Amino acid sequence: QGSRCPPEEATSSSHGFRGQLVRSSASIVPLASSLRDVFWLAGTFNLFASVSIILVNKQIASVCGFHFILTLLFLNFVTTGTVLECLVRSGNLEVKHLPERERWLIAFMAMFTVLLNNASNEANSVGFYQITKLLIIPTVICIERLGGIWREYSTGIVLSLFVASLGVAIATISDFEVNWRGSILACLSVVATAKYQILQSGKQHEHNVSAMQITYSVSWPQSFVGFCAAMLLDVCVPSIKEYMLLRHGGLLDHEFKSSADVGWILACCGIAVVMNISTYGILGKTSPVTYQVLGQLKTCLIIGFGYLFFDAKVPANWLLVRFSGAAVAMAGILSYAFIKNSEQKRKIEVLISAPSVGGSAGATEFCA
């Protein structure tokens, strides 16, 4: 039980509280401005890196003729791991490791997923590769259903995902470079990415680690797995790759066309680091809708630049069908993001407006 404050103390307390609130507000404004600047900087770098990494990988595989995806992944993993190690040593990243078994499981899954992604990019047109990525959300839902996880989805969510899938189908039938090898790799890539996202998200929440911490935790196991796979398939027994739908040939027999080939590989490693770190700069600092809008902007740029630099030129009417399908698919994904965000806001409002158990203390001020 507290005693009621004298009027003059309550008034003084009220003035003091208002003064503190004004000072707090004055300090929040520059902080919010600084956070906004950081977001735009990270978003710009992430947009550049995410678009560039796809195009540079396509350049390395299709133009430079460097088909050794596992070797390239190993170099990317080592570069990213080295940069994260520097952040840890400098005190800019707190270390939180996963249990040993789960570190190696995620490391293997990450390498397998990125391998399929790069193989799909090499075997397909850039546009087809990027459009199939829009099927990851429906695939995640299907995998969860098959795993016994049944979530309730509104009619709007189901319709938006149907529209996205329809757009992918329209864009696919207008692609002149569709082939059986590329199609199989694209399907495996989507399934593997969806499965990896479910696994990583689950472990991240289970062990209460950030995305950057989990990446550092698996970086060196990932590099070791990548090294072993590259030595086995690119150096020792390259003939096995044909059975994995990968391009044949051994690394020791490869001849670089020019020094520019090495430059593209080094650029790929650098861009991979920028993309990973800039992603952490925007994750959790923006709404799901804004994140999806940024993602669809990436899709537009990747499809556009991919057609400009790499994809086979097609008649104008087929090109119109392809970009129309891409637009329909992106509209479906954006609708999904808007609907999902509004549903989550309504759930939060219901929880806030629900009467709390035991009542509230009221607005009367009490002294201790």
Coordinates of C-alpha atoms in Angstrom, one line a residue:
Q1 CA 0.0 0.0 0.0
G2 CA 1.4 3.4 -1.0
S3 CA 0.4 6.8 0.4
R4 CA -1.2 9.5 -1.8
C5 CA 1.4 12.2 -2.9
P6 CA 0.8 15.8 -1.7
P7 CA -0.5 18.0 -4.5
E8 CA 2.8 20.0 -4.8
E9 CA 4.8 16.8 -5.1
A10 CA 2.5 15.5 -7.7
T11 CA 2.7 18.7 -9.7
S12 CA 6.5 18.8 -9.4
S13 CA 6.6 15.1 -10.4
S14 CA 4.4 15.9 -13.4
H15 CA 6.5 18.8 -14.6
G16 CA 9.7 16.7 -14.1
F17 CA 8.1 13.9 -16.1
R18 CA 7.1 16.2 -18.9
G19 CA 10.6 17.7 -19.0
Q20 CA 12.1 14.3 -19.2
L21 CA 9.7 13.3 -22.0
V22 CA 10.7 16.4 -24.0
R23 CA 14.4 15.7 -23.5
S24 CA 13.8 12.1 -24.5
S25 CA 11.9 13.1 -27.6
A26 CA 14.7 15.5 -28.6
S27 CA 17.2 12.7 -28.4
I28 CA 15.0 10.2 -30.2
V29 CA 14.7 12.5 -33.4
P30 CA 18.4 12.4 -34.3
L31 CA 18.5 8.7 -33.4
A32 CA 15.6 7.9 -35.7
S33 CA 17.2 9.9 -38.5
S34 CA 20.5 8.0 -38.0
L35 CA 18.7 4.7 -38.1
R36 CA 16.9 5.7 -41.2
D37 CA 20.2 6.7 -42.9
V38 CA 21.7 3.3 -41.9
F39 CA 18.7 1.5 -43.4
W40 CA 18.9 3.3 -46.7
L41 CA 22.6 2.8 -46.9
A42 CA 22.3 -0.9 -46.1
G43 CA 19.3 -1.2 -48.5
T44 CA 21.2 0.4 -51.3
F45 CA 24.3 -1.9 -50.8
N46 CA 22.0 -4.9 -50.5
L47 CA 20.1 -4.1 -53.7
F48 CA 23.4 -3.6 -55.6
A49 CA 25.0 -6.8 -54.2
S50 CA 21.9 -9.0 -54.6
V51 CA 21.5 -8.1 -58.2
S52 CA 25.2 -8.1 -59.0
I53 CA 25.9 -11.6 -57.4
I54 CA 23.4 -13.2 -59.8
L55 CA 24.7 -11.5 -62.8
V56 CA 28.4 -12.0 -61.9
N57 CA 27.8 -15.8 -61.2
K58 CA 26.1 -16.0 -64.7
Q59 CA 29.1 -14.2 -66.2
I60 CA 31.6 -16.6 -64.5
A61 CA 29.7 -19.7 -65.6
S62 CA 28.4 -18.8 -69.1
V63 CA 31.0 -16.3 -70.4
C64 CA 34.2 -17.1 -68.6
G65 CA 33.5 -20.8 -68.8
F66 CA 34.4 -21.4 -65.1
H67 CA 31.9 -24.2 -64.3
F68 CA 33.5 -25.2 -61.0
I69 CA 30.7 -24.1 -58.7
L70 CA 31.9 -25.9 -55.6
T71 CA 35.3 -24.2 -55.9
L72 CA 33.6 -20.9 -56.2
L73 CA 31.4 -21.6 -53.2
F74 CA 34.5 -22.6 -51.1
L75 CA 36.1 -19.3 -52.0
N76 CA 32.9 -17.4 -51.1
F77 CA 32.6 -19.2 -47.8
V78 CA 36.2 -18.6 -46.8
T79 CA 36.0 -14.9 -47.7
T80 CA 32.7 -14.4 -45.7
G81 CA 34.1 -16.4 -42.7
T82 CA 37.3 -14.3 -42.7
V83 CA 35.4 -11.1 -42.6
L84 CA 33.1 -12.3 -39.8
E85 CA 36.1 -13.5 -37.9
C86 CA 37.6 -10.0 -38.2
L87 CA 34.3 -8.5 -36.8
V88 CA 34.4 -10.9 -33.9
R89 CA 38.1 -10.2 -33.1
S90 CA 37.3 -6.4 -33.2
G91 CA 34.4 -6.8 -30.8
N92 CA 31.7 -5.9 -33.3
L93 CA 30.0 -9.3 -33.3
E94 CA 29.1 -11.3 -30.2
V95 CA 29.8 -15.0 -30.6
K96 CA 27.0 -17.4 -30.0
H97 CA 27.6 -20.9 -31.3
L98 CA 25.0 -23.6 -32.1
P99 CA 25.4 -27.1 -30.8
E100 CA 28.1 -28.9 -32.7
R101 CA 25.8 -31.3 -34.5
E102 CA 23.5 -28.6 -35.7
R103 CA 26.4 -26.4 -36.9
W104 CA 27.5 -29.1 -39.2
L105 CA 23.9 -29.9 -40.3
I106 CA 23.2 -26.3 -41.3
A107 CA 26.6 -25.9 -42.9
F108 CA 25.9 -28.9 -45.1
M109 CA 22.4 -27.7 -46.0
A110 CA 23.7 -24.2 -46.8
M111 CA 26.3 -25.5 -49.2
F112 CA 23.9 -27.9 -50.9
T113 CA 21.3 -25.1 -51.3
V114 CA 23.7 -22.6 -52.7
L115 CA 25.2 -25.3 -55.0
L116 CA 21.7 -25.9 -56.5
N117 CA 21.0 -22.2 -56.7
N118 CA 24.2 -21.5 -58.7
A119 CA 23.7 -24.7 -60.8
S120 CA 20.2 -23.5 -61.7
N121 CA 21.5 -20.1 -62.6
E122 CA 24.1 -21.6 -64.9
A123 CA 21.6 -24.0 -66.6
N124 CA 18.7 -21.6 -67.1
S125 CA 18.1 -18.1 -68.3
V126 CA 18.5 -15.4 -65.6
G127 CA 14.8 -14.5 -65.9
F128 CA 13.6 -18.1 -65.4
Y129 CA 16.0 -18.7 -62.5
Q130 CA 14.8 -15.6 -60.7
I131 CA 11.1 -16.1 -61.4
T132 CA 11.1 -19.6 -60.0
K133 CA 12.4 -18.1 -56.7
L134 CA 8.9 -16.6 -56.3
L135 CA 7.7 -20.2 -55.6
I136 CA 9.7 -20.5 -52.4
I137 CA 6.8 -19.2 -50.1
P138 CA 4.2 -21.7 -51.4
T139 CA 6.9 -24.4 -51.2
V140 CA 7.6 -23.6 -47.6
I141 CA 3.9 -24.0 -46.8
C142 CA 3.7 -27.4 -48.6
I143 CA 6.8 -28.7 -46.8
E144 CA 5.3 -27.6 -43.5
R145 CA 2.0 -29.4 -44.3
L146 CA 3.9 -32.6 -45.3
G147 CA 5.8 -32.3 -42.0
G148 CA 2.6 -32.2 -40.0
I149 CA 2.6 -28.5 -39.3
W150 CA -0.9 -27.2 -40.2
R151 CA -1.3 -23.4 -40.2
E152 CA -4.6 -21.7 -41.0
Y153 CA -4.4 -19.4 -44.0
S154 CA -7.0 -16.9 -45.0
T155 CA -8.6 -16.8 -48.4
G156 CA -6.6 -13.7 -49.3
I157 CA -3.3 -15.5 -48.6
V158 CA -4.3 -18.5 -50.6
L159 CA -5.4 -16.4 -53.6
S160 CA -2.2 -14.3 -53.5
L161 CA 0.0 -17.4 -53.6
F162 CA -2.2 -18.8 -56.4
V163 CA -1.7 -15.6 -58.4
A164 CA 2.1 -15.8 -57.8
S165 CA 2.2 -19.4 -59.1
L166 CA 0.1 -18.5 -62.1
G167 CA 2.5 -15.7 -63.0
V168 CA 5.5 -18.0 -62.8
A169 CA 3.7 -20.5 -65.1
I170 CA 3.0 -17.7 -67.7
A171 CA 6.6 -16.5 -67.6
T172 CA 7.9 -20.1 -67.9
I173 CA 6.0 -21.0 -71.1
S174 CA 7.4 -17.9 -72.8
D175 CA 11.0 -18.7 -72.0
F176 CA 12.9 -20.0 -75.1
E177 CA 15.7 -21.4 -73.0
V178 CA 13.7 -23.8 -70.8
N179 CA 15.4 -27.3 -70.8
W180 CA 14.9 -30.5 -68.8
R181 CA 18.3 -30.2 -67.0
G182 CA 17.6 -26.6 -66.0
S183 CA 14.0 -27.3 -65.0
I184 CA 15.0 -30.2 -62.7
L185 CA 17.8 -28.0 -61.1
A186 CA 15.3 -25.1 -60.6
C187 CA 12.8 -27.4 -58.9
L188 CA 15.5 -28.9 -56.6
S189 CA 16.8 -25.4 -55.9
V190 CA 13.4 -24.1 -54.8
V191 CA 12.7 -27.1 -52.6
A192 CA 16.2 -27.0 -51.0
T193 CA 16.0 -23.2 -50.3
A194 CA 12.6 -23.6 -48.7
K195 CA 13.8 -26.5 -46.5
Y196 CA 16.9 -24.6 -45.6
Q197 CA 14.9 -21.5 -44.6
I198 CA 12.7 -23.6 -42.4
L199 CA 15.7 -25.3 -40.7
Q200 CA 17.7 -22.1 -40.2
S201 CA 14.7 -20.1 -38.9
G202 CA 13.8 -22.9 -36.5
K203 CA 17.3 -23.2 -35.1
Q204 CA 17.7 -19.4 -34.9
H205 CA 14.6 -19.1 -32.7
E206 CA 15.4 -22.3 -30.7
H207 CA 18.8 -21.1 -29.7
N208 CA 18.1 -17.4 -29.6
V209 CA 20.8 -16.3 -32.0
S210 CA 20.8 -13.6 -34.7
A211 CA 21.1 -14.3 -38.4
M212 CA 24.6 -13.0 -38.4
Q213 CA 25.6 -15.1 -35.3
I214 CA 24.3 -18.2 -36.9
T215 CA 26.2 -17.4 -40.1
Y216 CA 29.4 -17.0 -38.2
S217 CA 28.7 -20.2 -36.2
V218 CA 28.5 -22.3 -39.4
S219 CA 31.1 -20.3 -41.5
W220 CA 34.1 -22.5 -40.8
P221 CA 32.3 -25.8 -40.9
Q222 CA 30.7 -24.6 -44.1
S223 CA 34.2 -23.7 -45.5
F224 CA 35.5 -27.2 -44.6
V225 CA 32.5 -28.9 -46.2
G226 CA 33.0 -26.7 -49.3
F227 CA 36.7 -27.6 -49.5
C228 CA 36.1 -31.3 -49.2
A229 CA 33.3 -31.2 -51.9
A230 CA 35.5 -29.1 -54.2
M231 CA 38.5 -31.4 -53.9
L232 CA 36.3 -34.5 -54.5
L233 CA 34.2 -33.3 -57.4
D234 CA 36.2 -30.6 -59.0
V235 CA 39.7 -32.1 -58.6
C236 CA 39.8 -35.8 -57.8
V237 CA 36.7 -37.4 -59.4
P238 CA 35.1 -34.8 -61.7
S239 CA 33.2 -37.4 -63.7
I240 CA 30.7 -37.8 -60.8
K241 CA 29.4 -34.3 -61.5
E242 CA 27.6 -35.5 -64.6
Y243 CA 25.4 -37.7 -62.5
M244 CA 24.5 -34.7 -60.4
L245 CA 23.5 -32.7 -63.5
L246 CA 26.5 -30.4 -63.1
R247 CA 28.9 -29.5 -65.9
H248 CA 31.7 -32.0 -66.4
G249 CA 35.4 -31.2 -66.4
G250 CA 38.2 -31.0 -63.8
L251 CA 39.6 -27.9 -62.2
L252 CA 43.2 -28.9 -63.0
D253 CA 42.4 -29.1 -66.7
H254 CA 40.8 -25.7 -66.8
E255 CA 42.6 -22.8 -68.6
F256 CA 41.6 -19.2 -67.9
K257 CA 40.9 -17.2 -71.0
S258 CA 42.3 -14.0 -69.5
S259 CA 43.1 -12.3 -66.2
A260 CA 39.6 -10.8 -66.3
D261 CA 38.3 -14.3 -65.4
V262 CA 40.2 -14.2 -62.1
G263 CA 38.9 -10.6 -61.6
W264 CA 35.3 -11.8 -61.9
I265 CA 35.9 -14.6 -59.3
L266 CA 37.4 -12.1 -56.9
A267 CA 34.5 -9.7 -57.5
C268 CA 32.0 -12.5 -56.7
C269 CA 33.7 -13.2 -53.3
G270 CA 33.7 -9.5 -52.4
I271 CA 30.0 -9.0 -53.5
A272 CA 29.0 -12.1 -51.5
V273 CA 30.4 -10.5 -48.3
V274 CA 28.7 -7.2 -49.0
M275 CA 25.4 -9.0 -49.6
N276 CA 25.5 -11.0 -46.4
I277 CA 26.5 -8.1 -44.1
S278 CA 24.1 -5.6 -45.8
T279 CA 21.2 -8.1 -45.4
Y280 CA 21.7 -8.0 -41.6
G281 CA 21.6 -4.2 -41.8
I282 CA 18.0 -4.3 -43.0
L283 CA 16.6 -7.5 -41.4
G284 CA 14.4 -6.6 -38.4
K285 CA 14.7 -2.8 -39.2
T286 CA 11.9 -2.6 -41.7
S287 CA 8.3 -4.0 -42.1
P288 CA 7.7 -7.2 -43.9
V289 CA 6.0 -5.3 -46.7
T290 CA 9.0 -2.9 -47.2
Y291 CA 11.3 -6.0 -47.2
Q292 CA 9.1 -7.6 -49.9
V293 CA 9.0 -4.5 -52.0
L294 CA 12.8 -4.3 -51.9
G295 CA 12.8 -8.0 -52.9
Q296 CA 10.5 -7.5 -55.9
L297 CA 12.6 -4.5 -57.0
K298 CA 15.6 -6.9 -57.0
T299 CA 13.5 -9.3 -59.1
C300 CA 12.7 -6.6 -61.7
L301 CA 16.3 -5.5 -62.0
I302 CA 17.7 -9.1 -62.2
I303 CA 15.1 -10.1 -64.9
G304 CA 15.8 -6.8 -66.8
F305 CA 19.6 -7.0 -66.7
G306 CA 19.6 -10.7 -67.3
Y307 CA 17.6 -10.3 -70.5
L308 CA 19.8 -7.4 -71.6
F309 CA 23.2 -9.2 -71.0
F310 CA 22.6 -12.9 -71.1
D311 CA 19.2 -14.3 -72.1
A312 CA 18.3 -15.3 -75.6
K313 CA 16.6 -12.5 -77.5
V314 CA 13.0 -13.4 -78.3
P315 CA 10.2 -11.8 -80.4
A316 CA 8.5 -8.8 -78.9
N317 CA 5.2 -10.6 -78.3
W318 CA 6.8 -13.4 -76.3
L319 CA 8.9 -10.9 -74.4
L320 CA 5.7 -9.1 -73.4
V321 CA 4.2 -12.4 -72.2
R322 CA 7.3 -13.2 -70.2
F323 CA 7.4 -9.8 -68.4
S324 CA 3.6 -9.9 -67.9
G325 CA 4.0 -13.2 -66.2
A326 CA 6.8 -11.8 -64.0
A327 CA 4.6 -8.8 -63.1
V328 CA 1.6 -11.1 -62.2
A329 CA 3.9 -13.2 -60.0
M330 CA 5.4 -10.2 -58.2
A331 CA 1.9 -8.7 -57.7
G332 CA 0.9 -12.0 -56.0
I333 CA 3.9 -12.0 -53.7
L334 CA 3.4 -8.3 -52.8
S335 CA -0.3 -9.0 -52.1
Y336 CA 0.8 -11.9 -49.8
A337 CA 3.1 -9.5 -47.9
F338 CA 0.4 -6.8 -47.5
I339 CA -2.3 -9.3 -46.4
K340 CA 0.1 -11.1 -44.0
N341 CA 1.2 -7.8 -42.5
S342 CA -2.3 -6.6 -41.9
E343 CA -3.4 -9.9 -40.4
Q344 CA -0.5 -9.8 -37.9
K345 CA -1.4 -6.2 -37.0
R346 CA -5.0 -7.2 -36.3
K347 CA -3.9 -10.0 -34.1
I348 CA -1.7 -7.6 -32.1
E349 CA -4.5 -5.1 -31.8
V350 CA -6.8 -7.9 -30.4
L351 CA -4.2 -8.9 -27.9
I352 CA -3.7 -5.3 -26.8
S353 CA -7.4 -4.6 -26.5
A354 CA -8.1 -7.8 -24.5
P355 CA -8.8 -7.0 -20.8
S356 CA -5.9 -7.9 -18.6
V357 CA -6.3 -10.3 -15.7
G358 CA -6.3 -8.7 -12.3
G359 CA -7.2 -5.2 -13.4
S360 CA -4.8 -2.2 -13.7
A361 CA -3.3 0.2 -11.2
G362 CA -5.2 3.1 -12.7
A363 CA -4.0 6.6 -13.3
T364 CA -3.6 7.8 -9.7
E365 CA 0.0 8.6 -8.7
F366 CA 1.3 7.0 -5.6
C367 CA 4.6 7.5 -3.7
A368 CA 6.6 4.6 -2.4

